[in-house]
Short mmCIF file of C-alpha atoms in Angstrom, two decimals:
data_model
loop_
_atom_site.label_atom_id
_atom_site.label_comp_id
_atom_site.label_asym_id
_atom_site.label_seq_id
_atom_site.Cartn_x
_atom_site.Cartn_y
_atom_site.Cartn_z
CA UNK A 5 3.29 12.26 -18.45
CA UNK A 6 0.09 14.26 -17.88
CA UNK A 7 -2.67 13.16 -15.55
CA UNK A 8 -5.02 12.56 -18.49
CA UNK A 9 -2.54 10.36 -20.40
CA UNK A 10 -1.74 8.42 -17.21
CA UNK A 11 -5.48 7.92 -16.73
CA UNK A 12 -5.80 6.49 -20.26
CA UNK A 13 -2.93 4.05 -19.69
CA UNK A 14 -4.35 3.02 -16.31
CA UNK A 15 -7.78 2.42 -17.89
CA UNK A 16 -6.20 0.22 -20.58
CA UNK A 17 -4.27 -1.84 -18.03
CA UNK A 18 -7.30 -2.24 -15.78
CA UNK A 19 -9.48 -3.21 -18.74
CA UNK A 20 -6.91 -5.77 -19.84
CA UNK A 21 -6.88 -7.21 -16.33
CA UNK A 22 -10.66 -7.39 -16.18
CA UNK A 23 -11.12 -9.00 -19.59
CA UNK A 24 -8.10 -11.27 -19.63
CA UNK A 25 -5.94 -9.21 -21.95
CA UNK A 26 -2.26 -9.91 -22.30
CA UNK A 27 0.57 -7.74 -21.11
CA UNK A 28 -0.07 -4.16 -22.16
CA UNK A 29 3.46 -2.77 -22.14
CA UNK A 30 4.23 0.18 -19.91
CA UNK A 31 7.44 0.68 -21.84
CA UNK A 32 9.66 -1.31 -24.16
CA UNK A 33 10.94 -4.67 -22.98
CA UNK A 34 14.51 -3.41 -23.30
CA UNK A 35 13.77 -0.42 -21.08
CA UNK A 36 12.10 -2.58 -18.45
CA UNK A 37 15.07 -4.94 -18.56
CA UNK A 38 17.42 -2.04 -17.88
CA UNK A 39 15.33 -0.86 -14.93
CA UNK A 40 15.27 -4.39 -13.54
CA UNK A 41 19.04 -4.78 -13.87
CA UNK A 42 19.68 -1.38 -12.34
CA UNK A 43 17.44 -1.95 -9.31
CA UNK A 44 18.93 -5.38 -8.70
CA UNK A 45 22.42 -3.91 -8.96
CA UNK A 46 21.39 -1.25 -6.45
CA UNK A 47 20.24 -3.96 -4.07
CA UNK A 48 23.57 -5.78 -4.39
CA UNK A 49 25.48 -2.56 -3.77
CA UNK A 50 23.59 -1.65 -0.63
CA UNK A 51 23.21 -5.15 0.79
CA UNK A 52 20.37 -6.26 3.01
CA UNK A 53 20.86 -3.88 5.89
CA UNK A 54 18.41 -5.15 8.46
CA UNK A 55 18.90 -8.74 7.31
CA UNK A 56 16.70 -11.07 5.25
CA UNK A 57 14.01 -11.44 7.93
CA UNK A 58 11.18 -9.18 9.01
CA UNK A 59 10.36 -9.14 12.74
CA UNK A 60 6.97 -10.59 13.63
CA UNK A 61 4.60 -8.17 15.33
CA UNK A 62 1.59 -10.48 15.48
CA UNK A 63 -0.38 -10.20 18.67
CA UNK A 64 -2.88 -8.12 20.62
CA UNK A 65 -2.54 -4.34 20.87
CA UNK A 66 -4.36 -1.99 23.21
CA UNK A 67 -5.09 -4.51 25.95
CA UNK A 68 -6.08 -1.64 28.23
CA UNK A 69 -9.15 -1.01 26.07
CA UNK A 70 -10.50 -4.51 26.58
CA UNK A 71 -14.21 -4.71 27.48
CA UNK A 72 -15.81 -7.98 28.63
CA UNK A 73 -17.87 -9.51 25.85
CA UNK A 74 -16.47 -7.25 23.13
CA UNK A 75 -14.01 -8.96 20.77
CA UNK A 76 -10.96 -7.11 19.48
CA UNK A 77 -10.87 -5.66 16.01
CA UNK A 78 -9.00 -7.94 13.62
CA UNK A 79 -6.36 -6.43 11.30
CA UNK A 80 -4.44 -8.46 8.70
CA UNK A 81 -1.54 -7.23 6.56
CA UNK A 82 -0.82 -8.83 3.19
CA UNK A 83 1.74 -8.12 0.49
CA UNK A 84 5.50 -7.88 0.16
CA UNK A 85 8.50 -6.72 2.23
CA UNK A 86 6.90 -3.32 2.74
CA UNK A 87 3.90 -4.85 4.48
CA UNK A 88 6.10 -7.31 6.35
CA UNK A 89 8.34 -4.53 7.68
CA UNK A 90 11.67 -5.65 6.30
CA UNK A 91 14.53 -3.30 7.08
CA UNK A 92 13.82 -2.64 10.75
CA UNK A 93 14.97 -4.66 13.75
CA UNK A 94 12.10 -4.25 16.22
CA UNK A 95 8.55 -5.54 15.87
CA UNK A 96 7.10 -2.26 17.11
CA UNK A 97 8.69 -0.44 14.15
CA UNK A 98 6.87 -2.47 11.50
CA UNK A 99 3.88 -1.00 9.67
CA UNK A 100 1.62 -3.71 11.09
CA UNK A 101 2.48 -2.79 14.68
CA UNK A 102 2.16 0.91 13.94
CA UNK A 103 -1.24 0.50 12.30
CA UNK A 104 -2.52 -1.84 15.02
CA UNK A 105 -1.48 0.60 17.74
CA UNK A 106 -2.95 3.57 15.90
CA UNK A 107 -6.23 1.81 15.16
CA UNK A 108 -6.53 0.64 18.77
CA UNK A 109 -6.02 4.16 20.10
CA UNK A 110 -8.48 5.65 17.62
CA UNK A 111 -11.17 3.00 18.12
CA UNK A 112 -10.47 2.62 21.86
CA UNK A 113 -10.61 -1.13 21.35
CA UNK A 114 -7.98 -3.86 21.36
CA UNK A 115 -6.70 -4.85 17.92
CA UNK A 116 -5.54 -8.34 17.02
CA UNK A 117 -2.81 -8.15 14.38
CA UNK A 118 -1.86 -10.90 11.95
CA UNK A 119 0.68 -10.41 9.18
CA UNK A 120 0.80 -12.89 6.30
CA UNK A 121 2.95 -10.71 4.01
CA UNK A 122 6.09 -12.24 2.52
CA UNK A 123 9.27 -10.31 1.67
CA UNK A 124 9.96 -10.70 -2.03
CA UNK A 125 6.34 -11.50 -2.87
CA UNK A 126 4.69 -10.41 -6.10
CA UNK A 127 0.99 -9.96 -6.63
CA UNK A 128 0.56 -13.58 -7.70
CA UNK A 129 1.34 -14.60 -4.09
CA UNK A 130 -1.79 -12.81 -2.88
CA UNK A 131 -3.92 -15.85 -3.71
CA UNK A 132 -1.99 -17.87 -1.11
CA UNK A 133 -2.04 -15.03 1.42
CA UNK A 134 -5.79 -14.50 1.04
CA UNK A 135 -6.38 -18.21 1.55
CA UNK A 136 -4.48 -17.99 4.85
CA UNK A 137 -6.48 -14.91 5.82
CA UNK A 138 -9.94 -16.38 5.27
CA UNK A 139 -9.17 -19.99 6.24
CA UNK A 140 -11.22 -19.73 9.43
CA UNK A 141 -14.73 -18.45 8.73
CA UNK A 142 -15.21 -17.42 12.36
CA UNK A 143 -12.09 -15.25 12.32
CA UNK A 144 -12.61 -13.10 9.24
CA UNK A 145 -10.67 -9.84 9.72
CA UNK A 146 -12.49 -6.54 10.11
CA UNK A 147 -9.97 -4.86 7.83
CA UNK A 148 -7.10 -5.96 5.60
CA UNK A 149 -4.23 -3.75 4.45
CA UNK A 150 -2.37 -4.82 1.29
CA UNK A 151 0.95 -3.31 0.19
CA UNK A 152 2.25 -4.77 -3.06
CA UNK A 153 3.55 -3.86 -6.52
CA UNK A 154 7.25 -2.97 -6.34
CA UNK A 155 8.42 -6.52 -7.06
CA UNK A 156 5.94 -6.75 -9.94
CA UNK A 157 7.75 -3.86 -11.62
CA UNK A 158 11.28 -5.08 -10.95
CA UNK A 159 10.46 -8.66 -11.99
CA UNK A 160 8.66 -7.55 -15.16
CA UNK A 161 5.25 -8.99 -14.33
CA UNK A 162 2.80 -7.76 -17.00
CA UNK A 163 0.77 -4.98 -15.39
CA UNK A 164 -2.53 -6.51 -16.48
CA UNK A 165 -1.58 -9.72 -14.67
CA UNK A 166 -0.50 -7.77 -11.62
CA UNK A 167 -3.79 -5.88 -11.42
CA UNK A 168 -5.79 -9.06 -12.08
CA UNK A 169 -4.22 -10.80 -9.06
CA UNK A 170 -4.74 -7.77 -6.82
CA UNK A 171 -8.36 -7.28 -7.93
CA UNK A 172 -9.10 -10.94 -7.30
CA UNK A 173 -7.60 -10.69 -3.79
CA UNK A 174 -9.71 -7.63 -2.97
CA UNK A 175 -12.85 -9.27 -4.32
CA UNK A 176 -12.32 -12.42 -2.22
CA UNK A 177 -11.64 -10.45 0.95
CA UNK A 178 -14.64 -8.17 0.42
CA UNK A 179 -16.87 -11.18 -0.31
CA UNK A 180 -15.70 -12.73 2.96
CA UNK A 181 -16.78 -9.57 4.79
CA UNK A 182 -13.53 -7.67 5.34
CA UNK A 183 -12.87 -4.03 4.53
CA UNK A 184 -9.81 -3.64 2.29
CA UNK A 185 -7.27 -0.81 2.04
CA UNK A 186 -4.49 -1.08 -0.54
CA UNK A 187 -1.25 0.87 -0.42
CA UNK A 188 -0.45 1.14 -4.12
CA UNK A 189 2.93 0.54 -5.77
CA UNK A 190 5.60 2.82 -4.27
CA UNK A 191 7.87 5.03 -6.34
CA UNK A 192 10.91 3.00 -7.39
CA UNK A 193 12.45 6.05 -9.02
CA UNK A 194 13.97 7.08 -5.71
CA UNK A 195 16.13 4.02 -5.00
CA UNK A 196 19.42 5.82 -4.47
CA UNK A 197 21.66 3.79 -6.80
CA UNK A 198 19.27 3.88 -9.77
CA UNK A 199 20.56 6.54 -12.16
CA UNK A 200 18.87 8.62 -14.86
CA UNK A 201 17.29 7.95 -17.31
CA UNK A 202 16.38 4.66 -15.62
CA UNK A 203 15.21 6.54 -12.55
CA UNK A 204 12.60 8.28 -14.70
CA UNK A 205 11.53 4.98 -16.30
CA UNK A 206 11.21 3.30 -12.92
CA UNK A 207 9.08 6.18 -11.63
CA UNK A 208 6.89 6.08 -14.70
CA UNK A 209 6.31 2.33 -14.44
CA UNK A 210 5.59 2.60 -10.70
CA UNK A 211 3.03 5.35 -11.12
CA UNK A 212 1.29 3.70 -14.05
CA UNK A 213 0.93 0.48 -12.08
CA UNK A 214 -0.27 2.40 -9.00
CA UNK A 215 -2.99 4.11 -11.05
CA UNK A 216 -4.11 0.83 -12.63
CA UNK A 217 -4.14 -0.85 -9.20
CA UNK A 218 -6.41 1.91 -7.94
CA UNK A 219 -8.97 1.32 -10.67
CA UNK A 220 -8.99 -2.43 -10.05
CA UNK A 221 -9.27 -2.08 -6.27
CA UNK A 222 -12.02 0.56 -6.29
CA UNK A 223 -14.08 -1.47 -8.76
CA UNK A 224 -13.98 -4.37 -6.27
CA UNK A 225 -15.14 -2.24 -3.36
CA UNK A 226 -11.78 -1.49 -1.76
CA UNK A 227 -9.99 1.76 -0.99
CA UNK A 228 -6.51 2.81 -2.03
CA UNK A 229 -3.87 5.10 -0.58
CA UNK A 230 -1.01 6.31 -2.74
CA UNK A 231 2.30 5.15 -1.25
CA UNK A 232 4.44 7.16 -3.59
CA UNK A 233 5.84 8.78 -0.43
CA UNK A 234 7.03 5.41 0.86
CA UNK A 235 9.86 5.51 -1.67
CA UNK A 236 8.85 8.89 -3.04
CA UNK A 237 9.46 12.63 -2.70
CA UNK A 238 9.99 12.64 1.06
CA UNK A 239 12.53 9.84 0.74
CA UNK A 240 14.23 11.49 -2.23
CA UNK A 241 14.60 14.74 -0.32
CA UNK A 242 15.86 13.10 2.88
CA UNK A 243 17.07 9.55 2.10
CA UNK A 244 19.42 9.32 5.06
CA UNK A 245 16.49 9.74 7.47
CA UNK A 246 13.71 7.90 5.66
CA UNK A 247 15.56 4.94 4.15
CA UNK A 248 16.76 2.09 6.33
CA UNK A 249 20.32 0.76 6.69
CA UNK A 250 20.13 -0.97 3.28
CA UNK A 251 19.07 2.28 1.49
CA UNK A 252 16.30 0.27 -0.16
CA UNK A 253 13.71 -0.60 2.47
CA UNK A 254 12.27 2.12 4.69
CA UNK A 255 13.63 2.96 8.10
CA UNK A 256 11.51 3.07 11.24
CA UNK A 257 10.74 6.72 10.48
CA UNK A 258 9.87 5.81 6.91
CA UNK A 259 7.42 3.14 8.00
CA UNK A 260 5.89 5.58 10.48
CA UNK A 261 5.39 8.06 7.62
CA UNK A 262 3.62 5.39 5.57
CA UNK A 263 1.49 4.28 8.53
CA UNK A 264 0.36 7.86 9.11
CA UNK A 265 -0.80 7.98 5.49
CA UNK A 266 -2.72 4.69 5.65
CA UNK A 267 -4.22 4.89 9.16
CA UNK A 268 -6.94 7.51 8.41
CA UNK A 269 -8.24 5.41 5.52
CA UNK A 270 -8.26 2.26 7.67
CA UNK A 271 -10.29 4.15 10.28
CA UNK A 272 -12.65 5.56 7.63
CA UNK A 273 -13.21 2.08 6.16
CA UNK A 274 -14.37 0.93 9.60
CA UNK A 275 -16.66 3.94 10.07
CA UNK A 276 -14.46 5.46 12.78
CA UNK A 277 -13.45 8.69 11.05
CA UNK A 278 -15.32 11.88 12.05
CA UNK A 279 -18.45 12.23 9.90
CA UNK A 280 -17.74 15.89 9.12
CA UNK A 281 -14.45 14.89 7.48
CA UNK A 282 -16.13 12.40 5.14
CA UNK A 283 -17.51 15.18 2.98
CA UNK A 284 -15.16 16.35 0.21
CA UNK A 285 -13.28 19.52 1.08
CA UNK A 286 -12.95 21.75 -1.99
CA UNK A 287 -10.18 23.75 -0.33
CA UNK A 288 -8.10 20.53 -0.22
CA UNK A 289 -8.91 19.76 -3.87
CA UNK A 290 -11.10 16.81 -2.92
CA UNK A 291 -14.10 15.73 -4.93
CA UNK A 292 -15.82 13.26 -7.23
CA UNK A 293 -13.98 12.28 -10.40
CA UNK A 294 -14.11 9.53 -13.02
CA UNK A 295 -12.24 6.65 -11.40
CA UNK A 296 -9.39 6.64 -13.96
CA UNK A 297 -8.74 10.35 -13.47
CA UNK A 298 -8.87 10.00 -9.68
CA UNK A 299 -6.43 7.08 -9.94
CA UNK A 300 -4.01 9.07 -12.06
CA UNK A 301 -4.08 12.06 -9.70
CA UNK A 302 -3.58 9.84 -6.66
CA UNK A 303 -0.57 8.14 -8.24
CA UNK A 304 1.11 11.53 -8.48
CA UNK A 305 0.34 12.68 -4.94
CA UNK A 306 1.43 10.59 -1.96
CA UNK A 307 -1.12 9.89 0.75
CA UNK A 308 -4.16 10.45 -1.48
CA UNK A 309 -7.14 8.14 -0.94
CA UNK A 310 -9.51 6.91 -3.64
CA UNK A 311 -12.76 5.12 -2.86
CA UNK A 312 -15.84 4.19 -4.90
CA UNK A 313 -18.59 6.79 -5.17
CA UNK A 314 -21.49 6.68 -7.61
CA UNK A 315 -21.84 3.31 -9.35
CA UNK A 316 -21.59 4.87 -12.78
CA UNK A 317 -21.91 8.09 -14.73
CA UNK A 318 -21.75 9.46 -18.28
CA UNK A 319 -17.99 8.82 -18.28
CA UNK A 320 -18.05 5.48 -16.47
CA UNK A 321 -17.50 4.65 -12.77
CA UNK A 322 -16.79 7.55 -10.42
CA UNK A 323 -14.71 7.77 -7.28
CA UNK A 324 -14.16 10.11 -4.37
CA UNK A 325 -10.63 11.50 -4.08
CA UNK A 326 -9.67 12.48 -0.52
CA UNK A 327 -6.56 14.07 0.95
CA UNK A 328 -7.06 13.12 4.57
CA UNK A 329 -5.30 14.87 7.40
CA UNK A 330 -2.69 12.54 8.76
CA UNK A 331 -2.79 11.57 12.41
CA UNK A 332 0.34 10.86 14.38
CA UNK A 333 0.67 7.13 15.01
CA UNK A 334 0.89 6.51 18.76
CA UNK A 335 3.73 4.58 20.35
CA UNK A 336 3.07 0.87 20.13
CA UNK A 337 1.70 -1.24 22.95
CA UNK A 338 4.78 -2.48 24.82
CA UNK A 339 3.36 -5.96 25.33
CA UNK A 340 2.33 -7.37 21.98
CA UNK A 341 4.16 -10.20 20.32
CA UNK A 342 7.36 -12.17 19.89
CA UNK A 343 9.94 -11.21 17.28
CA UNK A 344 10.10 -14.44 15.34
CA UNK A 345 11.54 -13.89 11.85
CA UNK A 346 9.04 -14.25 9.01
CA UNK A 347 10.08 -15.09 5.49
CA UNK A 348 13.26 -14.70 3.54
CA UNK A 349 13.60 -11.77 1.17
CA UNK A 350 14.19 -12.10 -2.53
CA UNK A 351 13.29 -8.50 -3.22
#
C-alpha cells in the first residue's frame, strides 16, 4: 500500500472516530478473523515466557539530582503489556524504568514513575487508566506515555472505536495539564509464528491503525512516535536478540530499543531537547506535511515523530514530521522500586 492510499484510509478512520462513525473495515471480517486466530495460535505455541506478570518499576529515579524545594518530574505510563513491560524479569528492564532513568539523566532532575498500564488491555481500558492518572489534582503528571493498539487489532476492535478511545484519553490528559506522547500500534506482522499471507495482513492492519492513531493524537495536542520497530524490521531481522523468551513480547534489548525511540520525543515535549534540533532538517527528510500524509509516512518508518504544526492549511491540519537522533538510555537508578507483579496478561 502506498503512502497516499494509507493516508486516505487513516483519514477515513480518524474521521469516523471523530464523528461517531461505525467500524470502517481495514480488511474483510474473514481476513481479520484469520489474523486473530493465527496470532493467538502463535501465543499458545510460544507460551508466556516471562510469565503472566510485569515487574513493577514504580518509584523515584535519579535521587542524586534532588534539589531542595524542586519537585521531581512526574512520568506516567499507560497502555497494554508493552507499556507494562511484560516479558522481562527485572523492573529496571521495563520501558517505564528505562524512560524514567533517561529522562532523569537528560533533565538532571529526579523523576517519579507511575505505571498504570495493564497487560492485555485494549484502547477501551484507557478511560479507567486515565481516571487513575488524574485522580489527584495536585499530582498531575508532567508527561504521560501511552503504548496501545496491538490488542485492538488481534481482538478485532473496530479501528474507529480504537482511535476514539485513544483520542479521548489524550484530550483528557492534555486538558488536565500533562504532555502526552503515544507509541503507536506496533507491527504485528513480525510475530514469528504468523505465516504469510496473514503476516502481510497483520502488518497492513497494524500500520493502518498506527496512522489513524497519529491523526487522532495530533489533533488532540499530543505527539506520536512510530513503534513499528518494537515488533518491526529490527525484530524481524534479529528476532533471537530482540524478542523475549516467549518470542512475542520484547526482550530487555527490545524494550531498550523502543525506549531510545521514545525518549527524545518525551524530552522535546517537556522543552528539554536542544533548540537547534527542533527545526526540521531537510537532509533527514523532516518537514511540514498534511497530518494524514505525515501519519502514513510515520507508520512506515519506525522511530518517526509527528506533532501538530500549523492549525490548518489549504489541505487541512498540518504536522511536523521529525526523525530525531536517538540517545542511548542510561543504566537505571539502582534504588528505585519493588518488583511487585502488576496485572495478568490476556494478550
